[in-house]
PDB file of C-alpha atoms in Angstrom:
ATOM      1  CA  UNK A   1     148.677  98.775  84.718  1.00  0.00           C
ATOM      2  CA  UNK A   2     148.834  98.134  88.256  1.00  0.00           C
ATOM      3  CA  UNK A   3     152.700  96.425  89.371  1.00  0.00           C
ATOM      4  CA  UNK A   4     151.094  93.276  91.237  1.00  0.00           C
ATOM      5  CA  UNK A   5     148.712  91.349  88.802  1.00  0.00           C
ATOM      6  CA  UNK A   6     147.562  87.838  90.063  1.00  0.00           C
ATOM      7  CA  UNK A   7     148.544  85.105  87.562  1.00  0.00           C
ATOM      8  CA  UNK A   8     146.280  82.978  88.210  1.00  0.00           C
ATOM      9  CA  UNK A   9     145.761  79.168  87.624  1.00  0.00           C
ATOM     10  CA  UNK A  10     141.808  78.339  86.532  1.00  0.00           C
ATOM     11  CA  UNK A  11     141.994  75.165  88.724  1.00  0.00           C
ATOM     12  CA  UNK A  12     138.860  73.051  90.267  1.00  0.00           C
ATOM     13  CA  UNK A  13     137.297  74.231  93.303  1.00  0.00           C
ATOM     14  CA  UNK A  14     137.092  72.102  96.527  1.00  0.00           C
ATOM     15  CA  UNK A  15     134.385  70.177  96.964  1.00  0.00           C
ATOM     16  CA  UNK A  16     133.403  72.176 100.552  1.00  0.00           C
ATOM     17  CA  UNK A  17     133.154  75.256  97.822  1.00  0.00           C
ATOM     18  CA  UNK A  18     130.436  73.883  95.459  1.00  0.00           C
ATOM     19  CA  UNK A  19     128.452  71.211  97.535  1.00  0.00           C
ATOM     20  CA  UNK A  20     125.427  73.251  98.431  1.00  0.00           C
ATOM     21  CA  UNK A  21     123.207  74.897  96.220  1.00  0.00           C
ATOM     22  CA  UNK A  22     121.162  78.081  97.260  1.00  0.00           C
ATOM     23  CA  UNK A  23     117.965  79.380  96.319  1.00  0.00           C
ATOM     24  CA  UNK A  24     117.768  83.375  96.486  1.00  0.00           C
ATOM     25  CA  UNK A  25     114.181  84.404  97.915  1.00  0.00           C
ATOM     26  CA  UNK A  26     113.693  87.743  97.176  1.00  0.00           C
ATOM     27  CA  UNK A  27     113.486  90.233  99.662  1.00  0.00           C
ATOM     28  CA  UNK A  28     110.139  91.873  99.875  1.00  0.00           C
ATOM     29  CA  UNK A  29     110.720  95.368 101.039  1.00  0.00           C
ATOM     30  CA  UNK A  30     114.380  95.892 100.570  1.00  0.00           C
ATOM     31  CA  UNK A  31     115.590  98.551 103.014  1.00  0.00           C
ATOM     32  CA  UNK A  32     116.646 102.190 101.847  1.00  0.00           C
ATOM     33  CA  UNK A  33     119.814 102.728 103.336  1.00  0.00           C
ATOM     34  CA  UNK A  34     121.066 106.174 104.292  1.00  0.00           C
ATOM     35  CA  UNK A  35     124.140 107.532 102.732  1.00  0.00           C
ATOM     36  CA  UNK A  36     126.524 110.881 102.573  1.00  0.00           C
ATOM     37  CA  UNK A  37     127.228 112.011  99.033  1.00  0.00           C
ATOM     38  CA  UNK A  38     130.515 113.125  98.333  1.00  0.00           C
ATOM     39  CA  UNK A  39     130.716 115.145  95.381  1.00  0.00           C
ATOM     40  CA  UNK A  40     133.816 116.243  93.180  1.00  0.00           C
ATOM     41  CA  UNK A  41     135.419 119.877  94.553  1.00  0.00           C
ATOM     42  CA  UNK A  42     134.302 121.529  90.757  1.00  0.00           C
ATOM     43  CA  UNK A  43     130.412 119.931  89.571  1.00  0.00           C
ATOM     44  CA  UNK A  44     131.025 119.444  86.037  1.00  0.00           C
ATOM     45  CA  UNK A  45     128.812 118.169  83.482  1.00  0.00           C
ATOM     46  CA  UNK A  46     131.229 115.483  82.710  1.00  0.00           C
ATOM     47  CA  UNK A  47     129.624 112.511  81.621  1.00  0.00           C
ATOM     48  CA  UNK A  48     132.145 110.294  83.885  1.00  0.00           C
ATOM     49  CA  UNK A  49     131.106 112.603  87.018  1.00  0.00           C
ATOM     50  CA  UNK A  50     127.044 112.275  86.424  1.00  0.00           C
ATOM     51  CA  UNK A  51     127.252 108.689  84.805  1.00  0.00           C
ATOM     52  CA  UNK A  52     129.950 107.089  86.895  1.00  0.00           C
ATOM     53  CA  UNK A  53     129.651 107.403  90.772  1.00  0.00           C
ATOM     54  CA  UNK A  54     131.405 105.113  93.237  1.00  0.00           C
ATOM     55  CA  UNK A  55     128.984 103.104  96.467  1.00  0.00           C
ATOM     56  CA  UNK A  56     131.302 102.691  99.167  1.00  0.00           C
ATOM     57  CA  UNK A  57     130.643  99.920 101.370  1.00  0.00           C
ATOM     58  CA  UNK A  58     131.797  99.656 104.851  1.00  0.00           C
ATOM     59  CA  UNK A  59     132.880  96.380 106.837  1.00  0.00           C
ATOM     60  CA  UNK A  60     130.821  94.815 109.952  1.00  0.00           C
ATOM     61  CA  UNK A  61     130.016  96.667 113.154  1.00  0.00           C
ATOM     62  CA  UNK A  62     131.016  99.460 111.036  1.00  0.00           C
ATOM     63  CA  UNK A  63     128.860 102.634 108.860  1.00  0.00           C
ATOM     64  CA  UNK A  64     129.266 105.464 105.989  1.00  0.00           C
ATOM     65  CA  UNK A  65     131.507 107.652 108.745  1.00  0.00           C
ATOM     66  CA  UNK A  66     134.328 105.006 109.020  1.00  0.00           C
ATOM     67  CA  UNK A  67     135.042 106.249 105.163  1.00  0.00           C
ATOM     68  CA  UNK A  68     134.296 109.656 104.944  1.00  0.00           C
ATOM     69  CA  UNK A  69     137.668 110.700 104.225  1.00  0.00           C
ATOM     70  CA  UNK A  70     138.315 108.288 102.023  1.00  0.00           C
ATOM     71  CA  UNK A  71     135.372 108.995  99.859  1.00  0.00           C
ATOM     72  CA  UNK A  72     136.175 112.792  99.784  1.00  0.00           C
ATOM     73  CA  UNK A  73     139.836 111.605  98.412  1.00  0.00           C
ATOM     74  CA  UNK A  74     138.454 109.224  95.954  1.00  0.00           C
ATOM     75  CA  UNK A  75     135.727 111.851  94.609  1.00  0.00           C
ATOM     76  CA  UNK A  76     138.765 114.624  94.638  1.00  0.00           C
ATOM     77  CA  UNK A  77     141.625 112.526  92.726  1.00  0.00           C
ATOM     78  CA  UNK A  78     138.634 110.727  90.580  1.00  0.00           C
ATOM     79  CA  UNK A  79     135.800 113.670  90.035  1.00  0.00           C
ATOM     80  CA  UNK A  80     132.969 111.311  90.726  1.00  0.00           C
ATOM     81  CA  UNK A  81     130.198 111.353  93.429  1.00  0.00           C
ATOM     82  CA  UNK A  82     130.768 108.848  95.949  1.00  0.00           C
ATOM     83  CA  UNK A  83     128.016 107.910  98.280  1.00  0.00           C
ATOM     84  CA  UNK A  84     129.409 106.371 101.335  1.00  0.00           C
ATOM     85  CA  UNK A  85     126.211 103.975 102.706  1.00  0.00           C
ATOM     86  CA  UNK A  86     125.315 102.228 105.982  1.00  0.00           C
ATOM     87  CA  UNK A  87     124.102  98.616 105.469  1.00  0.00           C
ATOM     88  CA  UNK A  88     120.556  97.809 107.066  1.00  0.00           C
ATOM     89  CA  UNK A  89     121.588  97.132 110.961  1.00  0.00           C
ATOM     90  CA  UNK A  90     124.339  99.852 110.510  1.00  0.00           C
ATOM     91  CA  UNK A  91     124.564 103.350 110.778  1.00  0.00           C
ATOM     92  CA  UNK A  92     121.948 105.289 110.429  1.00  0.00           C
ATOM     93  CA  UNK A  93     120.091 103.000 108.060  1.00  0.00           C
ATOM     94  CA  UNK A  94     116.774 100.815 109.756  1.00  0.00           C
ATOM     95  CA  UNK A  95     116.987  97.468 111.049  1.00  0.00           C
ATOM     96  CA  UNK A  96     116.149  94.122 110.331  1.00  0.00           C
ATOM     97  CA  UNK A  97     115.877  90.679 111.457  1.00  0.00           C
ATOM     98  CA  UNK A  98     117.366  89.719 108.262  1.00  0.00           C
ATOM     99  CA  UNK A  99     120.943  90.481 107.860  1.00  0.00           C
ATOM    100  CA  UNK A 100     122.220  88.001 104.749  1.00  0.00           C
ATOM    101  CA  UNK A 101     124.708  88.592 101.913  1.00  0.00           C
ATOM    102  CA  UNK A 102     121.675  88.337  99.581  1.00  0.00           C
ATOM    103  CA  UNK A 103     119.166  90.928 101.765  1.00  0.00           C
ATOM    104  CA  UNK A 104     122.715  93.216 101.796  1.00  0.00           C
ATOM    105  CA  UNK A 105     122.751  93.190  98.312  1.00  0.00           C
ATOM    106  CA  UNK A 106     119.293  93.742  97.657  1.00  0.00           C
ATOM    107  CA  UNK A 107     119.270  96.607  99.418  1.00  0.00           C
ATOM    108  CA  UNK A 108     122.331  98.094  97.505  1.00  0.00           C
ATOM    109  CA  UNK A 109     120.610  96.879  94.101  1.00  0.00           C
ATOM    110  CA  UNK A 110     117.901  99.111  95.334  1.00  0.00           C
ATOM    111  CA  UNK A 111     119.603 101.862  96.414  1.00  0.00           C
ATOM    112  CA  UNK A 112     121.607 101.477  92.620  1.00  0.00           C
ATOM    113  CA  UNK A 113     117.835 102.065  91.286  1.00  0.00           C
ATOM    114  CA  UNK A 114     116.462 104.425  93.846  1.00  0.00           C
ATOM    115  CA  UNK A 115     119.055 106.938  92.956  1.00  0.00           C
ATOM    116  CA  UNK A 116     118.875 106.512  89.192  1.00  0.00           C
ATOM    117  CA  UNK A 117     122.699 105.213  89.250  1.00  0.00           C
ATOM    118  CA  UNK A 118     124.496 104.383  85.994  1.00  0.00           C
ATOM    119  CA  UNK A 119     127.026 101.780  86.230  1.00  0.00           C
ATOM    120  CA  UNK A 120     128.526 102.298  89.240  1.00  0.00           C
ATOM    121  CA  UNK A 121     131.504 101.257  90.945  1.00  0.00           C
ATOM    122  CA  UNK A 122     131.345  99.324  94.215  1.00  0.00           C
ATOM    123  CA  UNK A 123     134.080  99.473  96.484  1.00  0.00           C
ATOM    124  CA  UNK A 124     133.285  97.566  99.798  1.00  0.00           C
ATOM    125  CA  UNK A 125     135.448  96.497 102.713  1.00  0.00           C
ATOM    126  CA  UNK A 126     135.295  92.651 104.119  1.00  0.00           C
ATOM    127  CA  UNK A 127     131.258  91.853 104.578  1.00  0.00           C
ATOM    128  CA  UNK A 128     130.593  95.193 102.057  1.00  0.00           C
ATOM    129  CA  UNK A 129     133.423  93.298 100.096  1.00  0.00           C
ATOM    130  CA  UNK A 130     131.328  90.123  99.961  1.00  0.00           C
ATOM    131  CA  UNK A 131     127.959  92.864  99.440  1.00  0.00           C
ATOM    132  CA  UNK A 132     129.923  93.867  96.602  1.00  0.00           C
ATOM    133  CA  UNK A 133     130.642  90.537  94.611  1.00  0.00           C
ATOM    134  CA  UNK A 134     127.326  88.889  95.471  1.00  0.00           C
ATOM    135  CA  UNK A 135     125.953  92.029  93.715  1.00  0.00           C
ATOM    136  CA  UNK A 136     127.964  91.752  91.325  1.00  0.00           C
ATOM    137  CA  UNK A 137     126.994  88.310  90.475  1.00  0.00           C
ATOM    138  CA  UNK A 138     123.586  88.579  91.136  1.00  0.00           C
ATOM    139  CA  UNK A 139     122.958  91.610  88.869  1.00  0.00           C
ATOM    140  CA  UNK A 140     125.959  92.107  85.994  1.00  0.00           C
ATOM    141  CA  UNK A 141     124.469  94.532  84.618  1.00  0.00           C
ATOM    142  CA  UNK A 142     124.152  97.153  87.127  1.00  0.00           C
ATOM    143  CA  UNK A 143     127.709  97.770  87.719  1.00  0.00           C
ATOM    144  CA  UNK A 144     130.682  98.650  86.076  1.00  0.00           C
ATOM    145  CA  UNK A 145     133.319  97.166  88.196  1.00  0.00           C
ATOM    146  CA  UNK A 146     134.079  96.190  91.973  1.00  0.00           C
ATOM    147  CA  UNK A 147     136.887  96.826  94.222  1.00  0.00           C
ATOM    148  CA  UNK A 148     136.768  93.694  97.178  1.00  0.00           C
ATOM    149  CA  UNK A 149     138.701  95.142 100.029  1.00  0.00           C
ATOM    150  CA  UNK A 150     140.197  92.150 101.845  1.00  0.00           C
ATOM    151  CA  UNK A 151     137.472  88.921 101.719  1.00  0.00           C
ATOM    152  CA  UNK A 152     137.088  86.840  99.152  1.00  0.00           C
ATOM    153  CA  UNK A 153     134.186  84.799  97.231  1.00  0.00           C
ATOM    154  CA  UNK A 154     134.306  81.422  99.858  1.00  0.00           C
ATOM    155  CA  UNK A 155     133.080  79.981 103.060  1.00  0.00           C
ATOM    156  CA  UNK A 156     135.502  81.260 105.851  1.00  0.00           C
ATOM    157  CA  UNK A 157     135.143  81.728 108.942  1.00  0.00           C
ATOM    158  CA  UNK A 158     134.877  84.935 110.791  1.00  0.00           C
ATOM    159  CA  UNK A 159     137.734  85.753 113.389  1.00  0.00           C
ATOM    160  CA  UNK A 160     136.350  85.105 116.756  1.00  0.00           C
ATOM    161  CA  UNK A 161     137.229  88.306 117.262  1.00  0.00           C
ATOM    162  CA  UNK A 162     133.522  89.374 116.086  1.00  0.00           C
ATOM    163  CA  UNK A 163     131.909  87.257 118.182  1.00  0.00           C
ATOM    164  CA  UNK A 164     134.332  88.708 121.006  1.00  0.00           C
ATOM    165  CA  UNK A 165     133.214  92.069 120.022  1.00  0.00           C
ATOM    166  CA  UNK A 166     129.322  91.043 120.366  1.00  0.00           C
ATOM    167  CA  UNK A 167     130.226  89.955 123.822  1.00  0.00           C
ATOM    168  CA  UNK A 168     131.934  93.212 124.856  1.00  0.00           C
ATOM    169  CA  UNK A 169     129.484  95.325 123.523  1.00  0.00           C
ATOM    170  CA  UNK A 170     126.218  93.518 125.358  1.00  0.00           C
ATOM    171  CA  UNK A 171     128.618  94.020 128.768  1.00  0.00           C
ATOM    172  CA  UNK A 172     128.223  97.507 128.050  1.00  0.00           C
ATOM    173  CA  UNK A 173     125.082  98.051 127.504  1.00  0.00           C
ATOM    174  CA  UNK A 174     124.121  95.848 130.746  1.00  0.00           C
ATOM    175  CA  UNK A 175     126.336  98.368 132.608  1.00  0.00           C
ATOM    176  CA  UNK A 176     124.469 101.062 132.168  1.00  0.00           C
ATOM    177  CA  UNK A 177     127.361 103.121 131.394  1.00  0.00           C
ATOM    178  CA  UNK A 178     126.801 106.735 131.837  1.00  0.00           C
ATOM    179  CA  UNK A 179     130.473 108.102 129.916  1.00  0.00           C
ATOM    180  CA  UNK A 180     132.235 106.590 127.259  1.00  0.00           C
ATOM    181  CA  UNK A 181     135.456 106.410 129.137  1.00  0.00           C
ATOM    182  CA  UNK A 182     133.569 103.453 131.339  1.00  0.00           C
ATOM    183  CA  UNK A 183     132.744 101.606 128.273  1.00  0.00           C
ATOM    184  CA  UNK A 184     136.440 101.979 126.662  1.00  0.00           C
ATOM    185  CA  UNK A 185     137.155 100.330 129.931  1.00  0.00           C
ATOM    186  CA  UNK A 186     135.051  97.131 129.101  1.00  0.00           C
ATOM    187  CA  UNK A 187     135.632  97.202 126.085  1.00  0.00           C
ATOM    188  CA  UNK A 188     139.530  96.888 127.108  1.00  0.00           C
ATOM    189  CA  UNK A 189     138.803  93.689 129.065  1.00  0.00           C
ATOM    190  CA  UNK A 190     138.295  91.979 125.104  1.00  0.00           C
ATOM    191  CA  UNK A 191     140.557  93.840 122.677  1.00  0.00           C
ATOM    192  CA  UNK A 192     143.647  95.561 123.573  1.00  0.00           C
ATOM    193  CA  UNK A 193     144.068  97.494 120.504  1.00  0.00           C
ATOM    194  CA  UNK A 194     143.229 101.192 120.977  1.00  0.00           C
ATOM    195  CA  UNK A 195     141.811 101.872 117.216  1.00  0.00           C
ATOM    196  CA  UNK A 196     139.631  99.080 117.142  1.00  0.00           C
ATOM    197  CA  UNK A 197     137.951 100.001 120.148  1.00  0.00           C
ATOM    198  CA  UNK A 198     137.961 103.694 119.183  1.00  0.00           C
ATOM    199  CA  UNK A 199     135.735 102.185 115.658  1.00  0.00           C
ATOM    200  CA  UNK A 200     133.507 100.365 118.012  1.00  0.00           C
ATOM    201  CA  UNK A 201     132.465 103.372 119.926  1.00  0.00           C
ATOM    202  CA  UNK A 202     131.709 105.492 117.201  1.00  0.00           C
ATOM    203  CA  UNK A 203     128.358 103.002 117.300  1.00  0.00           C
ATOM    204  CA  UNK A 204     127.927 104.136 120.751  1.00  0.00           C
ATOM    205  CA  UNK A 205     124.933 106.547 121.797  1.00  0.00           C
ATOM    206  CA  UNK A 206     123.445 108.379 124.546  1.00  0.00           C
ATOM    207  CA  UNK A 207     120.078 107.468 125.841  1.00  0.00           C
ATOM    208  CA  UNK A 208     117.193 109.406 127.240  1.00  0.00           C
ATOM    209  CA  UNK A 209     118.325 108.087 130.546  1.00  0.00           C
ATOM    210  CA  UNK A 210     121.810 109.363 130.025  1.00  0.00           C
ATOM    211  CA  UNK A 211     123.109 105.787 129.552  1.00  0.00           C
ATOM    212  CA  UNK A 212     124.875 104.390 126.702  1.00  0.00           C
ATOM    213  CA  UNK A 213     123.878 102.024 124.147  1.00  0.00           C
ATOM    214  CA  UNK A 214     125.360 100.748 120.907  1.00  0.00           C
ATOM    215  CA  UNK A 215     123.291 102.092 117.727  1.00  0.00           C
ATOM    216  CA  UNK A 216     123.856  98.683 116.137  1.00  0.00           C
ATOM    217  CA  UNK A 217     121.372  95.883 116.752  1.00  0.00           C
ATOM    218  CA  UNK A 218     123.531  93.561 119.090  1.00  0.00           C
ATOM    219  CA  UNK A 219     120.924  90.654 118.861  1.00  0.00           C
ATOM    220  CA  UNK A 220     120.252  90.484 115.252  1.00  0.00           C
ATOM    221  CA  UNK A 221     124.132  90.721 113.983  1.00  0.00           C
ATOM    222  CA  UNK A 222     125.228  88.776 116.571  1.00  0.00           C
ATOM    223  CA  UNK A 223     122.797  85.780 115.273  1.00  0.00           C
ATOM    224  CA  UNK A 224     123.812  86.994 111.723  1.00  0.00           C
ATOM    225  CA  UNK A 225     127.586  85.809 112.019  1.00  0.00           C
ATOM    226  CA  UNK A 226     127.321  82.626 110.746  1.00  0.00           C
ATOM    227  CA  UNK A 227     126.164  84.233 107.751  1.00  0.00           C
ATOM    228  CA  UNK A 228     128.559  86.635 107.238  1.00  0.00           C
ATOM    229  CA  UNK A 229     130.761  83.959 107.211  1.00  0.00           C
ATOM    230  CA  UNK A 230     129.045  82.340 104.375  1.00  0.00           C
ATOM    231  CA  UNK A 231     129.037  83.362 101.082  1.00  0.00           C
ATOM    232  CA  UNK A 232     125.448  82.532  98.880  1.00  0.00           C
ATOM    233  CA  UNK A 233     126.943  81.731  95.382  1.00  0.00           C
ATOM    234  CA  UNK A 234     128.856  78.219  95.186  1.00  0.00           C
ATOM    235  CA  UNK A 235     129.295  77.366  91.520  1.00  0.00           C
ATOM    236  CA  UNK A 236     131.143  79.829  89.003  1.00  0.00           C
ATOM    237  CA  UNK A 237     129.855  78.156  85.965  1.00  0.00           C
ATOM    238  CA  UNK A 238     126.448  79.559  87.121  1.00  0.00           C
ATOM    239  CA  UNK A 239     127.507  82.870  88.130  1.00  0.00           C
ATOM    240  CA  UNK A 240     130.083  85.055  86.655  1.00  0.00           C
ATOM    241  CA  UNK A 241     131.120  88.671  86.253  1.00  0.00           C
ATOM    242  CA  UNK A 242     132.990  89.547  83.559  1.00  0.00           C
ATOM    243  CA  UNK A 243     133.946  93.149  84.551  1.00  0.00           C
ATOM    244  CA  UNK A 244     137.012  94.313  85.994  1.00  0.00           C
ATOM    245  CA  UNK A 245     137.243  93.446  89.497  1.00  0.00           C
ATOM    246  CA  UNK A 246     140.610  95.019  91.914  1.00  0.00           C
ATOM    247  CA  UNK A 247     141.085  92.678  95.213  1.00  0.00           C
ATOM    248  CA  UNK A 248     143.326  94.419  97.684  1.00  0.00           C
ATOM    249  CA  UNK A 249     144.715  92.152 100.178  1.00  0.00           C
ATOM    250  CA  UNK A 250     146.239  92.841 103.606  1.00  0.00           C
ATOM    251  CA  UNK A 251     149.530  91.420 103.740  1.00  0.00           C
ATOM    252  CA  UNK A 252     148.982  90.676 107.463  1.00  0.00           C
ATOM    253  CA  UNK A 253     145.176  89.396 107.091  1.00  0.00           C
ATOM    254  CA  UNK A 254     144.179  85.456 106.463  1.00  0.00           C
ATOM    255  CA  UNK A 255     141.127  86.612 104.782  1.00  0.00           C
ATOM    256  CA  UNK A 256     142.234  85.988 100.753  1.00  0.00           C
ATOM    257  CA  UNK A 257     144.864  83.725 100.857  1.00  0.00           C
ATOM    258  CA  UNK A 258     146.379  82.671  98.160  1.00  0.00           C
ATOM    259  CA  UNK A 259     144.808  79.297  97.825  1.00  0.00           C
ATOM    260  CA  UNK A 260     141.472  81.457  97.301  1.00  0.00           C
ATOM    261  CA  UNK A 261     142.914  83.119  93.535  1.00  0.00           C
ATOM    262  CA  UNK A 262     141.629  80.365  91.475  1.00  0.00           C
ATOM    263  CA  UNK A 263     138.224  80.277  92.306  1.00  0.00           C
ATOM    264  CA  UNK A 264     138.499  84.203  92.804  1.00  0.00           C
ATOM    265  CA  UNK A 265     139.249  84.113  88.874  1.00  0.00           C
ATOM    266  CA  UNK A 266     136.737  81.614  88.332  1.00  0.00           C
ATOM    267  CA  UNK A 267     134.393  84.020  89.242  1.00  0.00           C
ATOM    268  CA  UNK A 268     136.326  87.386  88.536  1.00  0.00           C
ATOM    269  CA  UNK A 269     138.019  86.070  85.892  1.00  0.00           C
ATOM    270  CA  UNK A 270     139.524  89.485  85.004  1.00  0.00           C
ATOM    271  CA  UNK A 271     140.831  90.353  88.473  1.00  0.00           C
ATOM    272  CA  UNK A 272     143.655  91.938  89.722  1.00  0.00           C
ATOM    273  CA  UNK A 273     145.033  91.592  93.113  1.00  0.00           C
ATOM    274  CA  UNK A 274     147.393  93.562  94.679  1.00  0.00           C
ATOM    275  CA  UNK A 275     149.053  93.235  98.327  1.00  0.00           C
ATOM    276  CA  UNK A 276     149.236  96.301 100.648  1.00  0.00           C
ATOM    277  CA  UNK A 277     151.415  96.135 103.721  1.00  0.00           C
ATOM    278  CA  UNK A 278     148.605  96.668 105.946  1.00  0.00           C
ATOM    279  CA  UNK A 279     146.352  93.798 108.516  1.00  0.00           C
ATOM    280  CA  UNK A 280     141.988  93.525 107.768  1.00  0.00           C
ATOM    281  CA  UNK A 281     141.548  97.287 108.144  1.00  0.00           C
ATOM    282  CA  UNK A 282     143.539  98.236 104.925  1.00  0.00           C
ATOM    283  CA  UNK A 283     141.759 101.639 104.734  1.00  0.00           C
ATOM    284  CA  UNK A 284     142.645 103.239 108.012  1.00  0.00           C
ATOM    285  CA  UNK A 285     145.859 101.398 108.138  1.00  0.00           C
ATOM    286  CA  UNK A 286     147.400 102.394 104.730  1.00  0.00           C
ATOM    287  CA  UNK A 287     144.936 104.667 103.293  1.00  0.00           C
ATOM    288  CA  UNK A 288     147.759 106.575 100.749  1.00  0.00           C
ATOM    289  CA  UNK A 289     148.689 102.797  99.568  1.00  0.00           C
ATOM    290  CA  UNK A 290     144.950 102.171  99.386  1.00  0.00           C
ATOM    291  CA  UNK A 291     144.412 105.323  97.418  1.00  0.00           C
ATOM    292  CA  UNK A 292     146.998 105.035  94.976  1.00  0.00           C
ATOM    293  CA  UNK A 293     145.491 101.047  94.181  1.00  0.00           C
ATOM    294  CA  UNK A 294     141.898 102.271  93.178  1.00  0.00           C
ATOM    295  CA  UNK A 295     142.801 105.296  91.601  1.00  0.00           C
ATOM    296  CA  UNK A 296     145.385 103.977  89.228  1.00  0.00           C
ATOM    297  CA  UNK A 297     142.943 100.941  88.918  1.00  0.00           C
ATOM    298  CA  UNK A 298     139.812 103.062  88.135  1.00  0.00           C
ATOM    299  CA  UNK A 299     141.686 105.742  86.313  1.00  0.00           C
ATOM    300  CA  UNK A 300     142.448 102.573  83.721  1.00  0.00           C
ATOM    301  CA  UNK A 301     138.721 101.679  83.239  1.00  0.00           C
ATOM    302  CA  UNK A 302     138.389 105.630  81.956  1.00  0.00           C
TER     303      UNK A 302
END
């Protein structure tokens, strides 16, 4: 069992939580996302290995390279396939005016059928976190269990550090910046941290006309914020999954505070939670801590 289990109090929601209802219209073309597949070291015809692969979800402005090595340690130390996807608007994957928790997880439902998937895991990081539970709600019975990397099941607002981002990103691309070095320098002007700015760049690419532009669709995501701050389901009476669920928290992050557990359980009602020293970007910023979490979490579901 993992050493920090949430004991949790199955209290009443707010009212701001429950007040609106939604109605989920249904995608009519979901979009097939691209992916890398990262396969155990030995192939085996291990029932667990064919039968029980992991989707790894990445985080906004992000794409399947930000957890490469991650995936290759979780397919390693768990001997399943892991496919590491970009999210429509993302990576390598096509884009859409549409960018929505419910579109998101439409498009991993159909990727889950696409690929003939059995039960898979989803692991997802902040919006692939909230990906990952509206799937999860939405469609029970295509997973097995969910790992919710810092975000929770609520309203909340975004940092305004996304928005920043937005705003740094459309300076460089009206600078016509011909090295990345120049961009790194406007980028500077709006976030002083050096790895954050490094994971920003990897969406940069060279044009044609030997400028630089971001891969990412500015204008859609940045009128898709609101929404990302959202979260479609309201009312866990309605909604529920009842498979194991493993929210890791950043001890440094606001994003799952503790006033969030109850109607976490509500709708996870057999959740764990466990606390790594770490800010949003748990991954990159404690990946051993990280590591050890899901593997002794998904090692118990065996």
């Amino acid at each position: 069992m993992l050493a920090s289990i949430a004991r949790i109090r199955l209290g009443q929601t707010s009212p701001c939580q429950l007040h609106r209802s939604f109605t989920f219209a249904p995608v009519s073309n979901y979009v097939k996302l691209a992916y890398d597949l990262h396969k155990p070291a030995k192939d085996t015809d291990d029932a667990s290995t064919r039968n029980a692969p992991i989707i790894f979800i990445h985080g906004l402005f992000g794409s399947k390279k930000n957890n490469r090595s991650m995936s290759k340690v979780l397919a390693r130390d768990l001997k399943r396939s892991v496919y590491a996807v970009d999210l429509r608007n993302h990576g390598d994957s096509a884009h859409d005016s549409r960018h929505d928790y419910t579109a998101l997880a439409e498009d991993v439902e159909g990727f889950i059928d696409e690929h003939g998937l059995e039960k898979p895991t989803l692991i997802g990081h902040s919006m692939g976190a909230k990906t990952a539970m509206t799937v999860a709600l939405r469609s029970p019975h295509k997973i097995a269990n969910l790992v919710s990397i810092d975000n929770a099941p609520v309203d909340a607002a975004l940092k305004s550090d996304f928005a920043k981002y937005v705003q740094a990103m459309k300076r460089v691309e009206e600078a016509g910046v011909k090295r990345q070095s120049e961009a790194d320098e406007i980028l500077k002007e709006y976030e002083e941290s050096l790895p954050i700015r490094q994971f920003l760049l990897t969406n940069l690419l060279r044009t044609p006309a030997n400028t630089h532009r971001f891969r990412i669709p500015l204008r859609h995501l940045a009128a898709a914020l609101p929404a990302m701050a959202d979260f479609p389901f309201r009312d866990p009476d309605a909604a529920r999954f009842e498979g194991p669920a493993l929210f890791v928290r950043g001890t440094k992050s606001h994003y799952v505070p503790d006033e969030t557990l109850p109607i976490i359980g509500r709708f996870f009602p057999r959740f764990r939670v466990v606390d790594i020293e770490a800010g949003h970007w748990v991954v990159s910023e404690a990946p051993e801590e990280f590591r050890k979490a899901v593997v002794e979490f998904l090692q118990d579901k065996d």
